[in-house]
Coordinates of C-alpha atoms in Angstrom, one line a residue:
Chain L
M147 CA 0.9 16.5 37.2
L148 CA -2.6 15.1 37.5
R149 CA -3.7 17.3 34.6
N150 CA -0.9 16.0 32.5
R151 CA -1.7 12.4 33.4
L152 CA -5.4 13.4 32.3
G153 CA -4.3 14.8 29.0
K154 CA -2.1 11.7 28.3
W155 CA -5.0 9.4 29.0
L156 CA -7.6 11.4 27.0
L157 CA -5.2 11.5 24.0
S158 CA -4.0 7.8 23.9
W159 CA -6.8 5.9 25.0
P160 CA -9.4 6.4 22.3
P161 CA -6.9 5.1 19.5
L162 CA -5.4 2.4 21.8
V163 CA -8.9 0.9 22.6
Y164 CA -10.0 1.1 19.0
L165 CA -6.9 -0.4 17.7
T166 CA -6.8 -3.1 20.2
L167 CA -10.4 -4.0 19.2
F168 CA -9.8 -3.9 15.5
F169 CA -6.3 -4.9 15.1
L170 CA -4.6 -6.5 18.1
I171 CA -7.5 -8.7 19.0
P172 CA -8.4 -9.8 15.5
T173 CA -4.5 -10.5 15.0
T174 CA -4.4 -12.6 18.1
I175 CA -7.6 -14.7 17.0
M176 CA -5.9 -15.5 13.8
F177 CA -2.8 -16.6 15.6
V178 CA -5.0 -18.9 17.8
A179 CA -7.0 -20.1 14.8
A180 CA -3.9 -21.7 13.3
F181 CA -4.1 -24.2 16.3
R182 CA -7.7 -24.9 15.7
N183 CA -9.6 -27.5 13.8
P184 CA -11.5 -26.3 10.7
G185 CA -15.3 -26.4 11.2
D186 CA -17.5 -28.8 9.2
Y187 CA -18.8 -26.1 7.0
G188 CA -15.6 -24.1 6.7
G189 CA -14.5 -21.4 9.3
L190 CA -13.5 -22.8 12.6
A191 CA -14.5 -25.8 14.9
P192 CA -15.1 -24.8 18.5
M193 CA -11.9 -24.1 20.5
Y194 CA -12.9 -26.4 23.4
N195 CA -15.9 -28.9 24.0
I196 CA -17.4 -29.7 27.5
E197 CA -17.4 -33.4 28.1
D198 CA -18.7 -35.0 31.4
G199 CA -19.0 -31.4 32.7
K200 CA -15.1 -31.0 32.0
L201 CA -13.5 -28.6 29.7
V202 CA -11.6 -30.1 27.0
W203 CA -9.6 -28.0 24.8
D204 CA -9.7 -28.8 21.0
L205 CA -6.4 -27.7 19.7
T206 CA -4.1 -29.3 17.2
L207 CA -0.6 -28.8 15.4
D208 CA -2.1 -30.5 12.3
N209 CA -2.2 -27.3 10.3
F210 CA 1.4 -26.7 10.8
S211 CA 2.4 -30.3 9.9
R212 CA 0.4 -30.0 6.7
L213 CA 2.5 -27.0 5.8
V214 CA 5.7 -28.9 6.3
E215 CA 4.7 -32.2 4.9
E216 CA 3.5 -30.7 1.5
P217 CA 6.5 -29.6 -0.5
L218 CA 4.3 -27.7 -2.7
Y219 CA 3.6 -25.1 0.0
F220 CA 7.3 -24.6 0.6
E221 CA 7.9 -24.2 -3.1
L222 CA 5.1 -21.6 -3.2
F223 CA 6.9 -19.5 -0.5
L224 CA 10.1 -19.8 -2.3
K225 CA 8.4 -18.8 -5.4
S226 CA 6.8 -15.7 -3.7
I227 CA 10.3 -14.8 -2.1
G228 CA 11.6 -15.1 -5.6
Y229 CA 9.0 -12.9 -7.2
A230 CA 9.4 -10.2 -4.4
G231 CA 13.2 -10.3 -4.7
L232 CA 13.3 -9.9 -8.4
T233 CA 10.8 -7.1 -7.9
T234 CA 12.9 -5.4 -5.6
L235 CA 16.0 -5.7 -7.7
L236 CA 14.3 -4.3 -10.8
C237 CA 12.8 -1.4 -8.8
V238 CA 16.3 -0.6 -7.5
L239 CA 17.9 -0.8 -11.2
L240 CA 15.1 1.4 -12.4
A241 CA 14.7 3.9 -9.4
Y242 CA 18.5 4.5 -8.9
P243 CA 19.1 6.4 -12.2
L244 CA 15.9 8.5 -11.5
A245 CA 16.5 9.2 -8.0
W246 CA 19.9 10.4 -8.9
L247 CA 19.0 12.6 -11.6
I248 CA 16.3 14.1 -9.2
A249 CA 18.7 14.6 -6.5
T250 CA 21.2 16.3 -8.8
T251 CA 18.7 18.5 -10.5
H252 CA 18.5 22.1 -9.6
K253 CA 16.5 22.7 -6.5
K254 CA 13.7 24.5 -8.4
W255 CA 12.9 21.3 -10.4
R256 CA 13.3 18.8 -7.8
D257 CA 9.8 18.9 -6.1
L258 CA 8.1 18.8 -9.4
L259 CA 10.1 15.8 -10.5
L260 CA 9.3 14.1 -7.4
L261 CA 5.7 14.9 -7.5
M262 CA 5.7 13.4 -10.8
V263 CA 6.9 10.1 -9.4
I264 CA 4.1 10.0 -6.7
L265 CA 1.4 11.3 -8.8
P266 CA 0.5 7.9 -10.6
F267 CA 0.8 6.1 -7.2
W268 CA -2.2 8.0 -6.1
S269 CA -4.5 6.6 -8.8
N270 CA -6.3 3.4 -7.8
F271 CA -4.2 0.5 -7.5
L272 CA -6.7 -1.7 -9.7
I273 CA -6.5 1.0 -12.4
R274 CA -2.7 0.9 -12.7
I275 CA -2.9 -2.9 -13.0
Y276 CA -5.8 -2.7 -15.4
A277 CA -3.8 -0.5 -17.6
W278 CA -1.2 -3.2 -18.1
M279 CA -3.9 -5.5 -19.0
I280 CA -4.7 -3.2 -22.0
I281 CA -1.0 -2.8 -22.9
L282 CA -0.1 -6.6 -22.6
G283 CA -3.2 -7.8 -24.1
P284 CA -2.9 -9.9 -27.3
Q285 CA -4.2 -7.2 -29.6
S286 CA -2.4 -4.4 -28.2
A287 CA 0.2 -2.4 -30.2
F288 CA 2.9 -3.2 -27.7
T289 CA 2.4 -7.0 -27.7
K290 CA 2.4 -7.0 -31.6
A291 CA 5.5 -4.9 -31.7
V292 CA 7.1 -7.4 -29.3
N293 CA 6.1 -10.4 -31.4
W294 CA 7.4 -8.8 -34.5
V295 CA 10.6 -8.7 -32.8
V296 CA 10.4 -12.1 -31.5
T297 CA 9.1 -13.9 -34.9
G298 CA 11.8 -11.6 -36.6
L299 CA 14.4 -13.4 -34.6
G300 CA 12.9 -16.9 -35.7
F301 CA 11.0 -17.7 -32.6
E302 CA 7.3 -18.4 -31.9
P303 CA 5.1 -15.5 -31.2
I304 CA 4.6 -15.1 -27.4
Q305 CA 1.7 -14.3 -24.9
L306 CA 2.4 -11.5 -22.6
L307 CA -0.8 -11.2 -20.4
F308 CA -1.6 -13.9 -18.0
T309 CA 2.1 -15.0 -17.8
P310 CA 4.8 -14.4 -15.0
I311 CA 6.3 -11.6 -17.3
A312 CA 3.2 -9.6 -17.0
V313 CA 3.1 -10.2 -13.2
M314 CA 6.6 -8.9 -12.8
I315 CA 5.7 -5.8 -14.9
G316 CA 2.9 -5.2 -12.6
M317 CA 4.7 -5.6 -9.6
V318 CA 7.5 -3.3 -10.6
Y319 CA 5.0 -0.8 -11.8
V320 CA 3.0 -0.5 -8.6
H321 CA 6.1 -0.6 -6.2
L322 CA 8.5 1.6 -8.1
P323 CA 7.5 4.9 -6.3
F324 CA 8.4 3.3 -2.7
M325 CA 11.8 2.8 -4.0
V326 CA 12.4 6.1 -5.7
L327 CA 11.3 8.2 -2.6
P328 CA 13.8 6.7 0.1
L329 CA 16.6 6.5 -2.6
Y330 CA 16.0 10.3 -3.3
A331 CA 15.9 11.2 0.2
N332 CA 19.4 9.6 0.7
L333 CA 21.1 10.7 -2.5
E334 CA 19.9 14.4 -1.9
K335 CA 22.0 14.4 1.3
H336 CA 25.3 13.2 -0.4
D337 CA 28.3 15.7 -0.3
M338 CA 29.1 16.2 -3.9
A339 CA 32.6 17.5 -3.0
L340 CA 33.4 14.0 -2.3
L341 CA 32.9 13.1 -5.9
D342 CA 34.8 16.2 -7.0
A343 CA 37.7 15.3 -5.0
A344 CA 37.7 11.7 -6.3
Q345 CA 37.7 12.8 -9.8
D346 CA 40.7 15.2 -9.1
L347 CA 42.4 12.2 -7.5
G348 CA 41.8 10.3 -10.8
A349 CA 38.8 8.1 -10.1
S350 CA 36.8 7.1 -13.2
A351 CA 33.0 7.7 -13.3
W352 CA 32.6 3.9 -12.5
Q353 CA 34.9 4.3 -9.5
R354 CA 33.3 7.2 -8.1
F355 CA 30.0 5.4 -8.1
W356 CA 30.9 2.2 -6.8
K357 CA 33.5 3.6 -4.1
I358 CA 31.5 6.4 -2.9
T359 CA 27.8 7.0 -4.0
W360 CA 26.7 3.5 -3.9
P361 CA 28.1 2.6 -0.3
L362 CA 26.7 5.9 1.0
S363 CA 23.2 5.3 -0.7
L364 CA 23.1 1.8 1.0
P365 CA 20.6 3.0 3.8
G366 CA 18.3 4.2 1.3
V367 CA 18.5 1.2 -0.9
F368 CA 17.6 -1.0 2.0
A369 CA 15.0 1.3 3.2
G370 CA 13.4 1.4 -0.3
S371 CA 13.9 -2.4 -0.5
A372 CA 11.9 -3.1 2.7
L373 CA 9.2 -0.9 1.3
V374 CA 8.9 -2.8 -1.8
F375 CA 9.8 -6.3 -0.7
I376 CA 7.1 -6.5 2.2
P377 CA 4.1 -5.7 0.1
A378 CA 5.2 -7.7 -2.8
L379 CA 5.6 -10.7 -0.7
G380 CA 2.0 -10.6 0.3
M381 CA 0.6 -9.5 -3.0
F382 CA -2.5 -11.3 -4.4
A383 CA -4.2 -8.9 -6.6
I384 CA -1.4 -8.7 -9.4
P385 CA -0.9 -12.3 -9.8
D386 CA -4.7 -12.7 -9.6
I387 CA -5.5 -10.2 -12.5
L388 CA -2.4 -10.3 -14.7
G389 CA -1.0 -13.7 -14.1
G390 CA -2.1 -17.1 -15.3
T391 CA -2.4 -20.5 -13.2
D392 CA 1.3 -20.7 -13.1
S393 CA 1.9 -17.4 -11.5
I394 CA 0.1 -17.9 -8.3
L395 CA 1.8 -16.7 -5.2
I396 CA 1.4 -17.2 -1.5
G397 CA -1.2 -14.2 -1.3
N398 CA -3.3 -16.1 -3.6
L399 CA -3.2 -19.1 -1.7
I400 CA -4.2 -17.3 1.5
K401 CA -7.0 -15.6 -0.2
Q402 CA -8.2 -18.8 -1.5
Q403 CA -7.9 -20.7 1.9
I404 CA -9.8 -17.9 3.7
L405 CA -12.5 -16.8 1.3
D406 CA -13.1 -19.8 -1.1
T407 CA -12.2 -23.1 0.6
R408 CA -12.8 -21.5 3.9
D409 CA -10.2 -23.5 5.6
W410 CA -9.3 -20.8 8.2
P411 CA -6.8 -22.7 10.4
F412 CA -4.6 -23.6 7.2
G413 CA -5.2 -20.0 6.0
S414 CA -4.1 -18.7 9.3
V415 CA -0.8 -20.9 9.5
L416 CA 0.1 -19.6 5.9
S417 CA -0.6 -15.9 7.3
I418 CA 1.4 -16.6 10.3
V419 CA 4.3 -17.8 8.2
L420 CA 4.0 -14.8 5.9
T421 CA 4.0 -12.5 8.9
G422 CA 7.0 -14.2 10.1
G423 CA 8.8 -13.5 6.7
V424 CA 7.7 -9.9 7.0
L425 CA 9.1 -9.5 10.6
L426 CA 12.4 -11.2 9.5
I427 CA 13.0 -8.8 6.8
A428 CA 11.8 -5.7 8.8
G429 CA 14.2 -6.7 11.5
L430 CA 17.0 -7.3 9.0
G431 CA 16.3 -3.8 7.6
A432 CA 16.3 -2.2 11.0
L433 CA 19.6 -3.8 12.0
V434 CA 21.2 -2.7 8.7
A435 CA 19.9 0.7 9.1
R436 CA 21.2 1.0 12.6
K437 CA 24.8 -0.4 11.4
G438 CA 24.5 2.1 8.8
A439 CA 23.4 5.0 11.1
K440 CA 26.4 4.2 13.4
R441 CA 28.9 4.1 10.5
G442 CA 27.6 7.5 9.0
Chain E
M120 CA 24.8 21.2 -8.0
A121 CA 23.4 21.0 -11.5
K122 CA 26.4 19.7 -13.5
K123 CA 26.6 18.1 -16.8
K124 CA 24.5 15.0 -16.8
S125 CA 25.2 12.1 -19.0
A126 CA 22.7 11.6 -21.9
W127 CA 22.0 8.1 -20.8
L128 CA 21.0 9.2 -17.5
K129 CA 18.5 11.6 -18.8
A130 CA 17.2 9.0 -21.4
S131 CA 16.7 6.6 -18.6
A132 CA 14.9 8.9 -16.4
V133 CA 12.5 10.0 -19.4
L134 CA 11.9 6.3 -20.1
T135 CA 11.1 5.8 -16.5
Y136 CA 8.5 8.6 -16.5
L137 CA 7.0 7.3 -19.7
F138 CA 6.8 4.0 -17.9
L139 CA 4.9 5.6 -15.1
Y140 CA 2.6 7.6 -17.2
L141 CA 2.1 5.9 -20.5
P142 CA -0.4 3.3 -18.9
L143 CA -2.5 5.8 -17.4
F144 CA -2.5 7.8 -20.5
I145 CA -3.7 4.8 -22.4
V146 CA -6.6 4.0 -20.0
V147 CA -7.8 7.7 -20.1
L148 CA -7.3 7.7 -23.9
Y149 CA -9.4 4.3 -24.6
S150 CA -12.1 5.6 -22.3
F151 CA -13.0 8.0 -25.2
N152 CA -12.5 5.3 -27.9
D153 CA -15.6 4.2 -30.0
S154 CA -14.7 0.5 -29.8
K155 CA -15.5 -2.3 -27.5
L156 CA -11.7 -3.4 -27.6
N157 CA -9.1 -1.6 -26.1
A158 CA -6.8 -2.4 -29.1
E159 CA -6.6 0.5 -31.5
W160 CA -8.1 3.9 -31.8
V161 CA -11.3 4.0 -33.7
G162 CA -13.1 7.3 -33.1
F163 CA -14.1 9.8 -30.5
T164 CA -17.2 8.9 -28.2
L165 CA -18.6 9.6 -24.8
D166 CA -20.7 6.5 -25.1
W167 CA -18.7 4.7 -22.3
Y168 CA -19.3 7.7 -19.9
T169 CA -23.0 7.6 -20.7
K170 CA -23.2 3.9 -20.2
L171 CA -21.4 4.4 -16.7
F172 CA -23.9 6.8 -15.6
H173 CA -26.7 4.3 -16.2
N174 CA -25.0 1.5 -14.6
Q175 CA -27.0 1.0 -11.5
K176 CA -24.6 -1.4 -9.8
M177 CA -21.8 1.1 -10.4
L178 CA -23.6 4.0 -9.1
T179 CA -24.5 2.1 -5.9
A180 CA -20.9 1.0 -5.5
A181 CA -19.7 4.5 -5.9
G182 CA -22.4 5.9 -3.4
H183 CA -21.0 3.1 -0.9
S184 CA -17.5 4.2 -1.6
L185 CA -18.2 7.7 -0.9
I186 CA -20.2 6.8 2.4
I187 CA -17.4 4.6 3.6
G188 CA -14.8 7.0 2.7
V189 CA -16.4 10.0 4.6
V190 CA -17.2 8.1 7.6
A191 CA -13.9 6.2 7.9
S192 CA -11.7 9.2 7.2
F193 CA -13.8 11.3 9.8
F194 CA -13.1 8.6 12.6
A195 CA -9.7 7.7 11.3
T196 CA -8.9 11.4 11.5
V197 CA -10.1 12.0 15.1
F198 CA -8.4 8.8 16.4
G199 CA -5.2 9.4 14.3
T200 CA -4.9 12.9 15.5
L201 CA -5.3 12.0 19.2
A202 CA -2.6 9.2 18.4
G203 CA -0.2 11.5 16.5
I204 CA -0.1 14.1 19.3
A205 CA 0.2 11.4 22.0
L206 CA 3.1 10.0 20.1
H207 CA 4.8 13.2 19.9
K208 CA 4.2 14.4 23.5
Y209 CA 4.7 11.0 25.4
K210 CA 6.7 8.1 25.4
L211 CA 4.5 5.2 25.1
R212 CA 5.0 1.6 24.4
L213 CA 1.9 -0.1 23.1
L214 CA 0.3 2.8 21.2
P215 CA 3.4 3.1 18.5
F216 CA 3.2 -0.5 18.0
L217 CA -0.5 -0.4 17.4
V218 CA -0.4 2.5 15.2
L219 CA 2.6 1.8 12.9
T220 CA 2.2 -2.1 12.5
P221 CA -0.9 -1.9 10.4
I222 CA 1.0 0.5 8.0
A223 CA 4.1 -2.0 7.8
I224 CA 2.4 -5.4 7.2
P225 CA 1.1 -6.5 4.1
E226 CA -2.8 -5.5 3.7
L227 CA -3.6 -9.0 3.0
L228 CA -2.9 -10.0 6.6
M229 CA -5.1 -7.4 8.1
G230 CA -7.8 -8.4 5.7
V231 CA -7.6 -12.0 6.9
S232 CA -7.5 -11.3 10.7
L233 CA -10.5 -9.0 10.3
V234 CA -12.7 -11.3 8.4
I235 CA -12.2 -14.0 10.7
F236 CA -12.7 -11.6 13.7
F237 CA -15.9 -10.2 12.2
V238 CA -17.4 -13.6 11.4
I239 CA -16.6 -15.0 15.0
V240 CA -18.2 -11.9 16.7
N241 CA -21.3 -12.2 14.2
Q242 CA -21.4 -15.9 15.4
L243 CA -21.1 -14.9 19.1
I244 CA -23.5 -12.1 19.5
G245 CA -25.1 -11.4 16.2
I246 CA -23.7 -8.1 15.4
L247 CA -21.3 -6.9 12.7
E248 CA -22.6 -9.0 9.9
L249 CA -20.0 -8.4 6.9
G250 CA -21.1 -5.3 4.9
L251 CA -20.8 -1.6 4.9
V252 CA -20.1 -1.3 8.7
T253 CA -17.4 -4.0 9.0
I254 CA -15.7 -2.2 5.8
I255 CA -15.9 1.1 7.6
L256 CA -14.4 -0.2 10.8
S257 CA -11.6 -1.9 9.0
H258 CA -10.8 1.2 6.9
I259 CA -10.7 3.4 10.1
A260 CA -8.2 0.6 11.6
F261 CA -5.6 1.0 8.7
C262 CA -6.0 4.7 8.2
I263 CA -5.3 5.8 11.8
G264 CA -1.6 5.1 11.4
F265 CA -1.1 7.4 8.2
V266 CA -3.1 10.3 10.0
A267 CA -1.1 9.8 13.0
I268 CA 2.3 10.0 11.2
V269 CA 1.2 13.2 9.3
V270 CA -0.1 14.8 12.5
R271 CA 3.2 13.8 14.5
A272 CA 5.3 15.2 11.7
R273 CA 3.4 18.6 12.1
M274 CA 3.6 18.6 15.8
Q275 CA 7.6 17.9 15.5
G276 CA 7.7 21.2 13.4
M277 CA 5.7 23.3 16.0
D278 CA 7.2 25.6 18.4
E279 CA 6.6 24.4 21.9
S280 CA 7.1 28.0 23.3
L281 CA 3.8 28.9 21.8
V282 CA 1.8 26.6 24.1
E283 CA 4.0 27.8 27.1
A284 CA 3.4 31.4 26.3
A285 CA -0.5 30.7 26.2
R286 CA -0.3 28.8 29.6
D287 CA 1.7 31.8 31.2
L288 CA -0.9 34.0 29.9
G289 CA -3.5 32.1 31.9
A290 CA -4.8 29.7 29.3
S291 CA -5.9 26.3 30.7
P292 CA -4.3 23.1 29.0
F293 CA -7.6 22.7 27.2
Q294 CA -7.9 26.3 26.0
A295 CA -4.0 26.1 24.9
F296 CA -4.8 23.1 22.8
R297 CA -7.9 24.4 21.3
L298 CA -6.6 27.9 20.5
V299 CA -2.9 27.3 20.0
T300 CA -2.0 23.7 19.2
L301 CA -4.9 22.9 17.1
P302 CA -4.7 25.8 14.7
V303 CA -1.0 25.2 14.1
I304 CA -1.4 21.4 13.4
M305 CA -4.7 21.9 11.3
P306 CA -3.0 21.7 8.0
G307 CA -1.5 18.4 9.1
I308 CA -5.0 17.1 10.3
I309 CA -6.7 18.1 7.0
A310 CA -3.8 16.5 5.0
G311 CA -4.3 13.4 7.2
A312 CA -8.1 13.4 6.6
L313 CA -7.6 13.7 2.8
M314 CA -5.0 10.8 2.8
A315 CA -7.4 8.7 4.8
F316 CA -10.1 9.5 2.6
T317 CA -8.2 8.6 -0.6
L318 CA -6.8 5.4 1.0
S319 CA -10.4 4.3 1.8
I320 CA -11.8 5.4 -1.6
D321 CA -8.8 3.4 -3.1
D322 CA -8.6 0.3 -1.0
F323 CA -9.1 -2.8 -2.5
V324 CA -7.5 -5.7 -0.6
I325 CA -9.0 -5.2 2.9
T326 CA -12.3 -4.3 1.4
F327 CA -12.1 -7.5 -0.6
F328 CA -11.8 -9.4 2.6
T329 CA -14.2 -7.7 4.9
A330 CA -17.1 -6.9 2.5
G331 CA -18.9 -10.1 2.4
A332 CA -21.8 -10.4 0.0
G333 CA -23.6 -7.6 1.4
A334 CA -21.9 -4.3 0.1
S335 CA -19.8 -3.4 -3.1
T336 CA -17.5 -0.3 -3.4
L337 CA -15.9 1.0 -6.5
P338 CA -12.8 -0.9 -6.4
L339 CA -14.4 -4.1 -5.9
E340 CA -16.9 -3.2 -8.7
I341 CA -13.9 -2.5 -11.0
Y342 CA -12.3 -5.7 -9.8
S343 CA -15.2 -7.9 -10.9
M344 CA -15.5 -5.9 -14.2
I345 CA -11.7 -6.7 -15.0
K346 CA -12.1 -10.2 -14.0
I347 CA -15.3 -11.0 -16.0
A348 CA -15.6 -8.8 -18.9
V349 CA -13.2 -5.8 -19.7
T350 CA -15.2 -3.2 -21.6
P351 CA -14.0 0.6 -21.8
E352 CA -16.7 1.3 -19.2
V353 CA -13.8 0.4 -16.7
N354 CA -11.7 3.0 -18.6
A355 CA -14.2 5.8 -18.0
V356 CA -14.5 5.0 -14.3
S357 CA -11.0 4.8 -13.9
S358 CA -10.5 8.1 -15.5
L359 CA -13.0 9.7 -13.4
L360 CA -11.5 8.1 -10.2
M361 CA -8.1 9.6 -11.4
L362 CA -9.7 13.0 -11.9
L363 CA -11.2 12.9 -8.3
T364 CA -7.8 11.9 -6.8
L365 CA -6.1 14.5 -8.8
A366 CA -8.5 17.2 -7.3
L367 CA -8.0 15.8 -3.8
I368 CA -4.3 16.3 -4.3
V369 CA -4.7 19.9 -5.7
I370 CA -6.8 20.7 -2.7
A371 CA -4.2 19.1 -0.3
S372 CA -1.6 20.9 -1.9
K373 CA -3.5 24.2 -1.7
V374 CA -4.5 23.5 2.1
S375 CA -1.1 22.4 3.3
P376 CA 1.8 22.8 0.7
S377 CA 4.2 20.9 3.0
A378 CA 1.8 18.0 3.3
L379 CA 2.5 16.5 0.1
R380 CA 6.2 16.3 0.9
G381 CA 5.7 15.3 4.4
G382 CA 3.3 12.5 3.6
N383 CA 5.5 10.0 2.2

């Protein structure tokens, strides 16, 4: 019994201490920073002062009221949610047929097809974004082809790089594997006899999909959506590289507040709101998953 | 289960694979292109690679990335393995939260909290100035969870009776661990270590926040090249990085064929 406790102690304490030091405490400091005043030269002002030998706390809610009073920030949050939502939706649309194809392919080929989805994801994140800089650049064959069509239809030629279109393409490209994997994991378990039965009973292909496959696949769709939506919501590198001034998201504002303007309290407030959004989504996802599990 | 599949399903899958691979193919292709512009094919050259190997800043950054990757993945593997075993064996409250949350939240949030933390610690006691050390400490923190998940998965697949048998035959708990548990979960540990190394070498966001002016890594160098002046040198370094990752995956699949499937 004593030995058992010793083992538990030896195993769990090193990671526990490390993560407390370099995750829990920093996160706590960030939360507290939201209530502090900005320092004179950026960073943070002292949390308390000693006046007449008495300790006086210097905390404020100004950073939060700034967020509420300026509609620009609210709009930026909405915009970020919109971008993340559209990314998720496009990922579902692209990933579903592919996941279905892999799940219904002969066992022999499944692992290979799946590996082919994961493989590009292992190359550096920046490289994958950079690739789209080349493809969407003004002189690329792709942009020329698009503009050939666009001008052929009688419109002005368009720019692709440094626009919201480029940001969306980059977001979908980077997050797609996160949608394919959970969808595949779900679809693979479906009992194909259900579809055969439905067909025998006269259901059309669309009915078989909409009444059987789709409802059964919802846990996979939700899991994938959480995996795509959450990182997409906090993304700053893709808008930073592929986007223009009009495609800035909440992540870019946070990066700017923390590293450039060095207004840490306000940057912390924005980070907290982002954390709240993420927790909300994760909580909803867990709730839906539990419901789905009960039903299944 | 293989039945006739509609043509559009196959076509859409082919298009999706093209969407996934064409961009990377273009990056590699243009790394051999004898033109400063990534626009059209002019002719074959290795100039960009030669240039790359004479780019001192890039070489230093690559050296940093390597050091950070090795040190961070080593410690992340030690902590992550302990955590993975603990998560499997015991019902714990705080540890699962601390191990899994860094994986679940956007990287940006961890970058923000860590840079604030390091600067405050530096102001208070003068240690941990932003640079290589802070990057390494941060990388360990976000890699632990990934290692722990892979190791825990391996533990779940392990036959517990092996340990009981060793104990019945007189092995001490430590001996049973060293001679039975450890060899069995070793493929998981190696897969976790490789995963941590790749994550560390590849990381941009957290490094971007915790690097300060003191140190540059390969992704940071690539980032500033992309932002300032795009030349096919970026393609060359990208191609080499892809090759490295591919090599690591091949090693991982040789060491532990199940790791690739269990690692998602």
